[in-house]
mmCIF file of C-alpha atoms and ligand atoms in Angstrom:
data_model
loop_
_atom_site.group_PDB
_atom_site.id
_atom_site.type_symbol
_atom_site.label_atom_id
_atom_site.label_comp_id
_atom_site.label_asym_id
_atom_site.label_seq_id
_atom_site.Cartn_x
_atom_site.Cartn_y
_atom_site.Cartn_z
ATOM 1 C CA MET A 1 140.963 84.970 211.092
ATOM 2 C CA HIS A 2 143.080 86.941 208.798
ATOM 3 C CA VAL A 3 146.871 86.080 208.511
ATOM 4 C CA LEU A 4 149.292 88.228 206.587
ATOM 5 C CA HIS A 5 152.594 86.918 205.657
ATOM 6 C CA VAL A 6 155.722 89.010 204.719
ATOM 7 C CA VAL A 7 158.502 87.484 202.748
ATOM 8 C CA GLY A 8 161.197 89.107 200.786
ATOM 9 C CA ALA A 9 164.259 87.334 200.298
ATOM 10 C CA ARG A 10 165.272 83.761 198.655
ATOM 11 C CA PRO A 11 165.494 81.796 202.012
ATOM 12 C CA ASN A 12 162.043 83.208 203.358
ATOM 13 C CA PHE A 13 160.135 81.443 200.203
ATOM 14 C CA MET A 14 160.387 77.575 201.115
ATOM 15 C CA LYS A 15 159.363 78.435 204.643
ATOM 16 C CA ALA A 16 156.353 80.553 204.101
ATOM 17 C CA ALA A 17 155.124 78.106 201.104
ATOM 18 C CA PRO A 18 154.264 75.128 203.621
ATOM 19 C CA VAL A 19 152.719 77.638 206.297
ATOM 20 C CA LEU A 20 150.503 79.331 203.335
ATOM 21 C CA SER A 21 149.242 76.134 202.217
ATOM 22 C CA ALA A 22 148.544 74.474 205.736
ATOM 23 C CA LEU A 23 146.403 77.463 206.503
ATOM 24 C CA ALA A 24 144.520 77.658 203.104
ATOM 25 C CA ARG A 25 143.652 74.084 203.683
ATOM 26 C CA ARG A 26 141.874 75.236 207.187
ATOM 27 C CA GLY A 27 140.141 78.142 205.261
ATOM 28 C CA VAL A 28 142.055 81.042 206.643
ATOM 29 C CA ARG A 29 141.992 84.374 205.013
ATOM 30 C CA GLN A 30 145.628 85.097 204.044
ATOM 31 C CA THR A 31 147.451 88.084 202.416
ATOM 32 C CA LEU A 32 150.944 87.527 201.046
ATOM 33 C CA VAL A 33 153.045 90.699 201.036
ATOM 34 C CA HIS A 34 156.603 90.371 198.980
ATOM 35 C CA THR A 35 159.038 93.341 200.263
ATOM 36 C CA GLY A 36 160.746 93.335 197.073
ATOM 37 C CA GLN A 37 164.047 92.650 198.814
ATOM 38 C CA HIS A 38 165.024 90.203 196.188
ATOM 39 C CA TYR A 39 163.705 91.051 192.678
ATOM 40 C CA ASP A 40 165.672 89.056 189.795
ATOM 41 C CA ALA A 41 163.383 86.370 188.393
ATOM 42 C CA ASN A 42 165.969 83.801 189.568
ATOM 43 C CA MET A 43 166.163 84.984 193.221
ATOM 44 C CA SER A 44 162.149 85.385 193.409
ATOM 45 C CA ASP A 45 159.703 84.491 190.844
ATOM 46 C CA VAL A 46 161.389 81.077 190.135
ATOM 47 C CA PHE A 47 161.095 80.212 193.788
ATOM 48 C CA PHE A 48 157.243 81.279 193.722
ATOM 49 C CA GLU A 49 156.752 78.693 190.512
ATOM 50 C CA HIS A 50 158.731 75.761 191.915
ATOM 51 C CA LEU A 51 157.155 76.057 195.483
ATOM 52 C CA ASP A 52 153.750 76.477 193.972
ATOM 53 C CA MET A 53 153.084 79.555 195.981
ATOM 54 C CA PRO A 54 150.445 81.941 195.028
ATOM 55 C CA GLU A 55 151.315 85.298 193.631
ATOM 56 C CA PRO A 56 152.062 88.036 196.075
ATOM 57 C CA ASP A 57 148.960 90.252 196.783
ATOM 58 C CA ILE A 58 151.177 93.233 197.315
ATOM 59 C CA ASN A 59 154.715 93.924 196.268
ATOM 60 C CA LEU A 60 156.419 96.728 198.191
ATOM 61 C CA ASP A 61 159.326 96.843 195.468
ATOM 62 C CA VAL A 62 161.926 97.916 197.901
ATOM 63 C CA GLY A 63 164.958 96.625 196.149
ATOM 64 C CA SER A 64 168.498 96.835 197.129
ATOM 65 C CA GLY A 65 170.258 99.413 199.584
ATOM 66 C CA SER A 66 172.280 99.635 202.504
ATOM 67 C CA HIS A 67 171.032 97.926 205.467
ATOM 68 C CA ALA A 68 169.444 100.920 207.031
ATOM 69 C CA ALA A 69 167.850 102.232 203.721
ATOM 70 C CA GLN A 70 166.436 98.932 203.090
ATOM 71 C CA THR A 71 165.170 98.222 206.607
ATOM 72 C CA ALA A 72 163.858 101.783 206.579
ATOM 73 C CA GLN A 73 162.045 101.528 203.228
ATOM 74 C CA ILE A 74 160.269 98.170 204.009
ATOM 75 C CA MET A 75 158.992 99.687 207.286
ATOM 76 C CA MET A 76 157.589 102.911 205.797
ATOM 77 C CA ARG A 77 155.872 100.890 202.962
ATOM 78 C CA LEU A 78 154.512 98.247 205.252
ATOM 79 C CA GLU A 79 152.981 100.222 207.698
ATOM 80 C CA PRO A 80 149.843 101.567 205.697
ATOM 81 C CA VAL A 81 149.295 97.942 204.412
ATOM 82 C CA LEU A 82 148.937 97.129 207.929
ATOM 83 C CA LEU A 83 146.749 99.904 208.818
ATOM 84 C CA ARG A 84 144.597 99.151 205.795
ATOM 85 C CA GLU A 85 144.469 95.321 205.998
ATOM 86 C CA LYS A 86 144.038 95.082 209.744
ATOM 87 C CA PRO A 87 145.542 91.333 210.084
ATOM 88 C CA ASP A 88 145.101 89.241 213.244
ATOM 89 C CA TRP A 89 148.445 87.896 212.817
ATOM 90 C CA VAL A 90 151.500 88.646 210.629
ATOM 91 C CA PHE A 91 153.978 85.839 210.087
ATOM 92 C CA VAL A 92 157.569 86.580 209.596
ATOM 93 C CA TYR A 93 160.303 84.335 208.524
ATOM 94 C CA GLY A 94 163.942 83.474 209.039
ATOM 95 C CA ASP A 95 166.553 86.407 209.646
ATOM 96 C CA VAL A 96 166.549 88.648 206.710
ATOM 97 C CA ASN A 97 166.006 92.543 206.780
ATOM 98 C CA SER A 98 162.418 91.950 205.702
ATOM 99 C CA THR A 99 161.902 89.937 208.658
ATOM 100 C CA VAL A 100 162.898 92.510 211.287
ATOM 101 C CA ALA A 101 161.549 95.278 209.478
ATOM 102 C CA ALA A 102 158.156 93.705 209.457
ATOM 103 C CA ALA A 103 158.250 92.789 213.071
ATOM 104 C CA LEU A 104 159.151 96.252 214.186
ATOM 105 C CA VAL A 105 156.048 97.626 212.159
ATOM 106 C CA CYS A 106 153.822 95.210 214.060
ATOM 107 C CA ALA A 107 155.191 95.880 217.395
ATOM 108 C CA LYS A 108 154.461 99.787 217.372
ATOM 109 C CA LEU A 109 150.954 99.042 215.737
ATOM 110 C CA LEU A 110 150.348 96.283 218.253
ATOM 111 C CA VAL A 111 149.778 93.690 215.353
ATOM 112 C CA ARG A 112 150.288 90.255 216.834
ATOM 113 C CA VAL A 113 153.670 88.777 215.271
ATOM 114 C CA ALA A 114 154.551 85.019 214.928
ATOM 115 C CA HIS A 115 158.428 84.232 213.945
ATOM 116 C CA VAL A 116 158.833 81.069 211.905
ATOM 117 C CA GLU A 117 162.574 79.768 212.901
ATOM 118 C CA ALA A 118 162.949 81.888 216.145
ATOM 119 C CA GLY A 119 165.464 81.273 218.615
ATOM 120 C CA LEU A 120 168.434 80.665 216.173
ATOM 121 C CA ARG A 121 171.762 82.275 217.421
ATOM 122 C CA SER A 122 175.281 82.102 216.112
ATOM 123 C CA GLY A 123 176.340 84.443 219.039
ATOM 124 C CA ASP A 124 177.980 86.569 216.380
ATOM 125 C CA ARG A 125 176.899 90.081 216.466
ATOM 126 C CA THR A 126 178.791 91.024 213.411
ATOM 127 C CA MET A 127 176.504 89.122 211.333
ATOM 128 C CA PRO A 128 173.592 91.360 210.301
ATOM 129 C CA GLU A 129 171.202 88.280 210.514
ATOM 130 C CA GLU A 130 172.093 87.872 214.170
ATOM 131 C CA ILE A 131 170.907 91.220 214.848
ATOM 132 C CA ASN A 132 167.842 90.404 212.901
ATOM 133 C CA ARG A 133 167.092 87.375 214.890
ATOM 134 C CA LEU A 134 167.584 88.999 218.361
ATOM 135 C CA LEU A 135 165.306 91.956 217.622
ATOM 136 C CA THR A 136 162.509 90.143 216.136
ATOM 137 C CA ASP A 137 162.613 87.411 218.742
ATOM 138 C CA GLN A 138 162.195 90.277 221.464
ATOM 139 C CA VAL A 139 159.008 91.572 219.867
ATOM 140 C CA ALA A 140 157.395 88.647 218.449
ATOM 141 C CA ASP A 141 154.236 87.419 220.358
ATOM 142 C CA LEU A 142 154.658 83.597 219.047
ATOM 143 C CA LEU A 143 158.005 82.153 218.737
ATOM 144 C CA LEU A 144 157.999 78.973 216.538
ATOM 145 C CA THR A 145 161.141 77.119 216.824
ATOM 146 C CA PRO A 146 162.832 74.250 214.907
ATOM 147 C CA SER A 147 165.067 72.663 217.397
ATOM 148 C CA PRO A 148 165.613 72.579 221.280
ATOM 149 C CA ASP A 149 168.610 74.927 221.226
ATOM 150 C CA GLY A 150 166.288 77.503 219.836
ATOM 151 C CA ASP A 151 163.996 77.154 223.003
ATOM 152 C CA ALA A 152 167.014 77.424 225.364
ATOM 153 C CA ASN A 153 168.127 80.551 223.915
ATOM 154 C CA LEU A 154 164.831 82.061 224.052
ATOM 155 C CA MET A 155 164.273 81.309 227.717
ATOM 156 C CA ARG A 156 167.876 82.645 228.357
ATOM 157 C CA GLU A 157 166.919 85.835 226.978
ATOM 158 C CA GLY A 158 163.561 86.227 229.048
ATOM 159 C CA ILE A 159 161.162 85.143 226.723
ATOM 160 C CA PRO A 160 158.247 83.715 228.473
ATOM 161 C CA GLN A 161 157.726 80.103 227.733
ATOM 162 C CA GLU A 162 154.025 80.385 226.878
ATOM 163 C CA ARG A 163 155.105 82.294 223.814
ATOM 164 C CA ILE A 164 157.603 79.587 222.464
ATOM 165 C CA CYS A 165 156.317 76.549 220.575
ATOM 166 C CA ARG A 166 158.648 73.941 219.167
ATOM 167 C CA VAL A 167 157.190 72.856 215.847
ATOM 168 C CA GLY A 168 160.242 71.565 213.997
ATOM 169 C CA ASN A 169 162.064 72.578 210.714
ATOM 170 C CA VAL A 170 159.164 74.198 208.260
ATOM 171 C CA MET A 171 161.939 74.691 205.473
ATOM 172 C CA ILE A 172 162.360 70.671 205.630
ATOM 173 C CA ASP A 173 158.496 70.473 204.581
ATOM 174 C CA SER A 174 159.292 71.970 201.353
ATOM 175 C CA LEU A 175 162.293 69.654 200.936
ATOM 176 C CA VAL A 176 160.089 66.441 201.658
ATOM 177 C CA ARG A 177 157.265 67.642 199.399
ATOM 178 C CA LEU A 178 159.562 68.698 196.517
ATOM 179 C CA LEU A 179 162.171 65.919 196.573
ATOM 180 C CA PRO A 180 160.454 63.597 194.269
ATOM 181 C CA ALA A 181 160.060 66.706 191.808
ATOM 182 C CA ALA A 182 163.858 67.291 192.303
ATOM 183 C CA GLU A 183 164.540 63.527 191.316
ATOM 184 C CA GLU A 184 162.660 63.905 188.283
ATOM 185 C CA ARG A 185 164.480 66.832 187.260
ATOM 186 C CA TRP A 186 167.872 65.535 187.946
ATOM 187 C CA GLU A 187 168.564 64.247 184.404
ATOM 188 C CA ALA A 188 167.917 67.398 183.009
ATOM 189 C CA GLN A 189 170.687 69.095 185.665
ATOM 190 C CA ARG A 190 172.904 66.373 185.050
ATOM 191 C CA SER A 191 173.142 67.041 181.412
ATOM 192 C CA ARG A 192 173.208 70.956 182.019
ATOM 193 C CA VAL A 193 176.369 70.489 184.366
ATOM 194 C CA GLY A 194 177.545 67.590 182.267
ATOM 195 C CA LEU A 195 178.913 65.796 185.551
ATOM 196 C CA ASP A 196 177.901 62.653 187.398
ATOM 197 C CA ARG A 197 180.362 63.438 190.395
ATOM 198 C CA PHE A 198 180.802 67.021 191.531
ATOM 199 C CA ALA A 199 180.993 69.164 194.811
ATOM 200 C CA LEU A 200 178.203 71.991 194.923
ATOM 201 C CA VAL A 201 179.304 75.358 196.248
ATOM 202 C CA THR A 202 177.515 78.473 197.223
ATOM 203 C CA LEU A 203 179.076 81.630 198.718
ATOM 204 C CA HIS A 204 177.467 84.999 199.312
ATOM 205 C CA ARG A 205 178.256 86.112 202.996
ATOM 206 C CA PRO A 206 179.995 89.448 203.100
ATOM 207 C CA SER A 207 182.393 88.066 205.228
ATOM 208 C CA ASN A 208 183.438 85.715 202.436
ATOM 209 C CA VAL A 209 183.205 87.653 199.319
ATOM 210 C CA ASP A 210 183.536 91.255 200.006
ATOM 211 C CA ASP A 211 187.064 91.386 200.638
ATOM 212 C CA PRO A 212 188.973 90.690 197.408
ATOM 213 C CA HIS A 213 191.739 88.674 199.519
ATOM 214 C CA VAL A 214 189.489 86.189 201.215
ATOM 215 C CA LEU A 215 187.426 85.718 197.907
ATOM 216 C CA GLY A 216 190.601 85.365 196.102
ATOM 217 C CA ASP A 217 192.113 82.654 198.540
ATOM 218 C CA GLY A 218 188.590 80.813 198.514
ATOM 219 C CA ILE A 219 188.306 80.628 195.027
ATOM 220 C CA GLU A 220 191.819 79.325 194.746
ATOM 221 C CA ALA A 221 191.188 76.730 197.254
ATOM 222 C CA LEU A 222 187.954 75.614 195.349
ATOM 223 C CA ALA A 223 189.957 75.537 191.829
ATOM 224 C CA ASP A 224 192.473 73.218 193.720
ATOM 225 C CA ILE A 225 189.661 70.891 195.144
ATOM 226 C CA GLY A 226 188.504 70.900 191.471
ATOM 227 C CA ASP A 227 191.409 68.816 190.709
ATOM 228 C CA SER A 228 190.022 65.898 192.629
ATOM 229 C CA VAL A 229 186.100 66.482 192.023
ATOM 230 C CA PRO A 230 184.850 69.001 189.527
ATOM 231 C CA VAL A 231 183.283 72.182 191.496
ATOM 232 C CA VAL A 232 179.671 73.444 190.239
ATOM 233 C CA PHE A 233 179.053 76.851 191.690
ATOM 234 C CA PRO A 234 175.658 78.554 191.137
ATOM 235 C CA VAL A 235 176.794 82.278 191.801
ATOM 236 C CA HIS A 236 174.667 84.777 193.837
ATOM 237 C CA PRO A 237 174.457 88.245 192.434
ATOM 238 C CA ARG A 238 176.443 89.921 195.254
ATOM 239 C CA THR A 239 179.276 87.205 194.529
ATOM 240 C CA ARG A 240 179.002 87.698 190.609
ATOM 241 C CA GLU A 241 179.968 91.315 191.103
ATOM 242 C CA ARG A 242 182.809 90.786 193.556
ATOM 243 C CA LEU A 243 184.074 88.014 191.183
ATOM 244 C CA ARG A 244 183.638 90.413 188.203
ATOM 245 C CA ALA A 245 185.805 93.083 190.031
ATOM 246 C CA LEU A 246 188.499 90.076 190.640
ATOM 247 C CA GLY A 247 188.738 89.578 187.096
ATOM 248 C CA LEU A 248 187.326 86.094 187.226
ATOM 249 C CA ARG A 249 184.272 85.654 184.845
ATOM 250 C CA GLU A 250 184.351 82.697 182.970
ATOM 251 C CA SER A 251 184.317 79.111 184.270
ATOM 252 C CA THR A 252 187.413 76.925 184.258
ATOM 253 C CA ALA A 253 187.486 73.184 183.648
ATOM 254 C CA ARG A 254 187.704 72.638 187.387
ATOM 255 C CA LEU A 255 185.345 75.489 188.411
ATOM 256 C CA ARG A 256 181.882 75.609 186.751
ATOM 257 C CA LEU A 257 180.288 78.957 187.592
ATOM 258 C CA ILE A 258 176.438 79.008 186.693
ATOM 259 C CA GLU A 259 173.611 81.449 187.283
ATOM 260 C CA PRO A 260 171.749 80.877 190.465
ATOM 261 C CA LEU A 261 168.931 78.078 190.211
ATOM 262 C CA GLY A 262 165.541 77.619 191.382
ATOM 263 C CA TYR A 263 164.495 75.572 194.360
ATOM 264 C CA VAL A 264 163.739 72.201 192.683
ATOM 265 C CA ASP A 265 166.908 72.323 190.404
ATOM 266 C CA PHE A 266 169.159 73.409 193.210
ATOM 267 C CA LEU A 267 167.564 70.808 195.468
ATOM 268 C CA ALA A 268 168.469 67.944 192.526
ATOM 269 C CA LEU A 269 172.015 68.958 192.351
ATOM 270 C CA GLN A 270 172.368 69.020 196.246
ATOM 271 C CA ALA A 271 170.872 65.456 196.615
ATOM 272 C CA HIS A 272 173.333 64.241 194.075
ATOM 273 C CA ALA A 273 176.632 66.175 195.226
ATOM 274 C CA VAL A 274 179.454 64.105 196.656
ATOM 275 C CA LEU A 275 179.812 67.024 199.095
ATOM 276 C CA VAL A 276 178.651 70.864 199.537
ATOM 277 C CA ILE A 277 180.636 73.729 200.510
ATOM 278 C CA THR A 278 178.600 76.630 201.708
ATOM 279 C CA ASP A 279 178.065 79.703 203.865
ATOM 280 C CA SER A 280 174.276 79.733 203.744
ATOM 281 C CA GLY A 281 172.309 78.951 206.669
ATOM 282 C CA GLY A 282 169.542 76.597 205.044
ATOM 283 C CA ILE A 283 171.904 74.476 203.168
ATOM 284 C CA GLN A 284 173.662 73.487 206.372
ATOM 285 C CA GLU A 285 170.177 72.197 207.079
ATOM 286 C CA GLU A 286 168.950 70.576 204.102
ATOM 287 C CA THR A 287 172.451 68.795 203.534
ATOM 288 C CA THR A 288 171.972 67.310 207.255
ATOM 289 C CA TYR A 289 168.289 66.283 206.151
ATOM 290 C CA LEU A 290 169.917 64.760 202.697
ATOM 291 C CA GLY A 291 172.794 63.120 204.549
ATOM 292 C CA ILE A 292 175.212 64.899 202.318
ATOM 293 C CA PRO A 293 178.721 65.947 203.693
ATOM 294 C CA CYS A 294 178.530 69.683 204.155
ATOM 295 C CA LEU A 295 181.697 72.010 204.896
ATOM 296 C CA THR A 296 180.469 75.368 206.098
ATOM 297 C CA LEU A 297 182.827 78.312 205.601
ATOM 298 C CA ARG A 298 181.846 80.072 208.725
ATOM 299 C CA GLU A 299 183.362 80.412 212.035
ATOM 300 C CA ASN A 300 180.270 79.741 213.773
ATOM 301 C CA THR A 301 176.701 78.615 213.009
ATOM 302 C CA GLU A 302 173.206 79.503 214.556
ATOM 303 C CA ARG A 303 172.074 75.913 213.419
ATOM 304 C CA PRO A 304 174.394 73.835 215.863
ATOM 305 C CA ILE A 305 172.111 70.896 215.595
ATOM 306 C CA THR A 306 173.831 70.292 212.049
ATOM 307 C CA VAL A 307 176.890 69.850 213.752
ATOM 308 C CA SER A 308 176.120 67.887 216.855
ATOM 309 C CA MET A 309 173.636 65.355 214.976
ATOM 310 C CA GLY A 310 174.041 66.378 211.207
ATOM 311 C CA THR A 311 176.717 66.097 208.426
ATOM 312 C CA ASN A 312 178.027 69.770 209.049
ATOM 313 C CA VAL A 313 181.288 70.693 209.934
ATOM 314 C CA LEU A 314 182.696 74.327 210.598
ATOM 315 C CA ILE A 315 185.654 75.119 208.397
ATOM 316 C CA GLY A 316 185.827 78.787 209.088
ATOM 317 C CA ARG A 317 188.295 80.302 206.815
ATOM 318 C CA ASP A 318 191.051 77.593 206.951
ATOM 319 C CA PHE A 319 191.315 76.664 203.610
ATOM 320 C CA VAL A 320 194.009 74.410 204.423
ATOM 321 C CA ARG A 321 191.467 72.458 206.778
ATOM 322 C CA LEU A 322 188.878 72.647 203.645
ATOM 323 C CA ARG A 323 191.219 70.786 201.292
ATOM 324 C CA THR A 324 191.957 67.969 204.106
ATOM 325 C CA GLU A 325 188.147 67.661 204.913
ATOM 326 C CA VAL A 326 187.410 67.434 201.274
ATOM 327 C CA ARG A 327 190.100 64.587 200.900
ATOM 328 C CA ARG A 328 188.584 62.636 203.933
ATOM 329 C CA ILE A 329 185.021 62.856 202.087
ATOM 330 C CA MET A 330 186.779 61.613 199.196
ATOM 331 C CA ASP A 331 188.129 58.519 200.907
ATOM 332 C CA GLY A 332 184.814 57.734 202.358
ATOM 333 C CA GLN A 333 185.631 58.898 205.789
ATOM 334 C CA TRP A 334 182.577 60.979 206.966
ATOM 335 C CA LYS A 335 180.179 61.028 209.777
ATOM 336 C CA CYS A 336 176.693 59.804 208.587
ATOM 337 C CA GLY A 337 174.758 62.088 210.763
ATOM 338 C CA GLN A 338 170.927 61.910 211.770
ATOM 339 C CA ARG A 339 167.957 63.732 211.108
ATOM 340 C CA PRO A 340 166.913 66.068 213.991
ATOM 341 C CA PRO A 341 163.520 65.297 215.509
ATOM 342 C CA LEU A 342 160.452 67.089 214.046
ATOM 343 C CA TRP A 343 162.503 67.599 210.649
ATOM 344 C CA ASP A 344 159.617 65.554 209.107
ATOM 345 C CA GLY A 345 157.552 67.346 206.657
ATOM 346 C CA ARG A 346 154.907 68.339 209.314
ATOM 347 C CA ALA A 347 156.424 71.494 210.777
ATOM 348 C CA ALA A 348 153.554 73.593 208.887
ATOM 349 C CA GLU A 349 150.676 71.678 210.173
ATOM 350 C CA ARG A 350 151.993 71.952 213.745
ATOM 351 C CA ILE A 351 152.125 75.490 213.230
ATOM 352 C CA ALA A 352 148.606 75.966 211.784
ATOM 353 C CA ALA A 353 147.351 73.748 214.922
ATOM 354 C CA ARG A 354 148.869 75.947 217.239
ATOM 355 C CA LEU A 355 147.611 79.137 215.533
ATOM 356 C CA LEU A 356 144.167 78.065 215.341
ATOM 357 C CA ASN A 357 143.760 75.639 218.781
ATOM 358 C CA GLY A 358 146.102 77.893 220.815
HETATM 359 C C1 UD1 B 1 170.226 88.256 201.941
HETATM 360 C C2 UD1 B 1 170.037 87.915 203.346
HETATM 361 C C3 UD1 B 1 170.796 86.724 203.821
HETATM 362 C C4 UD1 B 1 170.521 85.433 203.052
HETATM 363 C C5 UD1 B 1 170.436 86.075 201.518
HETATM 364 C C6 UD1 B 1 169.889 85.006 200.677
HETATM 365 C C7 UD1 B 1 169.974 90.091 205.017
HETATM 366 C C8 UD1 B 1 170.549 90.846 205.998
HETATM 367 N N1 UD1 B 1 170.613 89.251 204.226
HETATM 368 O O1 UD1 B 1 171.637 88.546 201.731
HETATM 369 O O2 UD1 B 1 170.472 86.552 205.121
HETATM 370 O O3 UD1 B 1 171.329 84.728 203.342
HETATM 371 O O4 UD1 B 1 169.574 86.977 201.309
HETATM 372 O O5 UD1 B 1 170.190 85.205 199.148
HETATM 373 O O6 UD1 B 1 168.897 90.260 204.838
HETATM 374 N N2 UD1 B 1 170.812 91.274 194.359
HETATM 375 C C9 UD1 B 1 170.707 91.520 192.992
HETATM 376 N N3 UD1 B 1 169.398 90.903 192.770
HETATM 377 C C10 UD1 B 1 168.483 90.522 193.665
HETATM 378 C C11 UD1 B 1 168.819 90.747 195.072
HETATM 379 C C12 UD1 B 1 170.028 91.119 195.279
HETATM 380 O O7 UD1 B 1 171.304 91.482 192.078
HETATM 381 O O8 UD1 B 1 167.224 90.009 193.489
HETATM 382 C C13 UD1 B 1 172.124 91.999 194.625
HETATM 383 C C14 UD1 B 1 172.463 93.548 195.062
HETATM 384 O O9 UD1 B 1 173.568 93.924 194.337
HETATM 385 C C15 UD1 B 1 172.360 93.806 196.382
HETATM 386 C C16 UD1 B 1 173.078 92.319 196.612
HETATM 387 O O10 UD1 B 1 172.756 91.393 195.816
HETATM 388 O O11 UD1 B 1 172.879 94.795 196.798
HETATM 389 C C17 UD1 B 1 172.699 91.858 198.128
HETATM 390 O O12 UD1 B 1 171.266 91.541 198.237
HETATM 391 P P1 UD1 B 1 170.494 91.887 199.771
HETATM 392 O O13 UD1 B 1 169.227 91.449 199.742
HETATM 393 O O14 UD1 B 1 170.988 93.148 200.395
HETATM 394 O O15 UD1 B 1 171.363 90.741 200.762
HETATM 395 P P2 UD1 B 1 171.731 89.210 200.171
HETATM 396 O O16 UD1 B 1 173.460 89.247 200.338
HETATM 397 O O17 UD1 B 1 171.080 88.581 199.307
#
């Protein structure tokens, strides 16, 4: 069997790494294609290094662009690769533009597609990722879900049950494997930020950073929070550009702006944070696994199990509520949460078993 994996953006890498290694252990022939959607060393190379991933066999070098341009470039450059490589299966991950682009090419070439992290829905079609999820799941042949809500969403959309397989959360496989390495790097990270107690922040969604007023209000709220607990903020390239336009370049005592971190270093900070404020998808899940309070600056989430079972609370853009919830966490009043079933570090093993044994 020949499996070709398509990855492209930062949140794909920690999902693909365990699957690559589970299939390698079983002697499966594999080809790794990087679309080049993310290309900065600290958005891509460092993840390959931290996750011990093999170098990509093929890089499509698409780079940045509008959604249409980026998706189209990936499709045009991937098609000849699939015609040449003739894989039995193509694995796509998550919900980024690289995911949907690859799935569409496969569907037209009648190449079987497996979607890892299938079935997640925010119900919010203004999010590009929601469109990517809906379309990818409609054309995928094997839908590998992380949680029961994923199965229910797919059944509601008419996906035949035999295509759906609940395997658990493959991103947590990487976390479980690399948490000891993160602990080893904690001292270095602690001296780098010079703090023992801190809130960790990530923000990159267009809805939070593209409008200067929204971003300005958010930064003001974070600086206020910095009065009670210093805020460490690794800044995504999109956000960095927007902050520059706002005139905010430098860290302040209350707001420590740093470059994006590699997987293990970010995990070390996450595991030791007092609380996390984010608009990321994956971080809602990682904090639930780690039992760290998470305040999500979004109106909805495609990962509702992190709210119903985990440590996550949706704040939307209510910065008054954000300040109140931070105070509650600082006072020790926060739900403990539980780890959802099958978030156990063995999801990739279940994926490999399903692929090879049916
Ligand atoms: C993409 C995903 C998003 C995911 C995020 C994680 C889509 C639709 N969005 O958003 O779901 O949460 O990745 O980071 O696929 N840039 C660089 N260097 C890079 C990559 C990007 O400077 O290596 C800058 C460019 O200015 C680019 C902008 O960041 O235009 C946005 O990059 P893009 O890949 O389009 O989307 P993300 O916001 O990263």
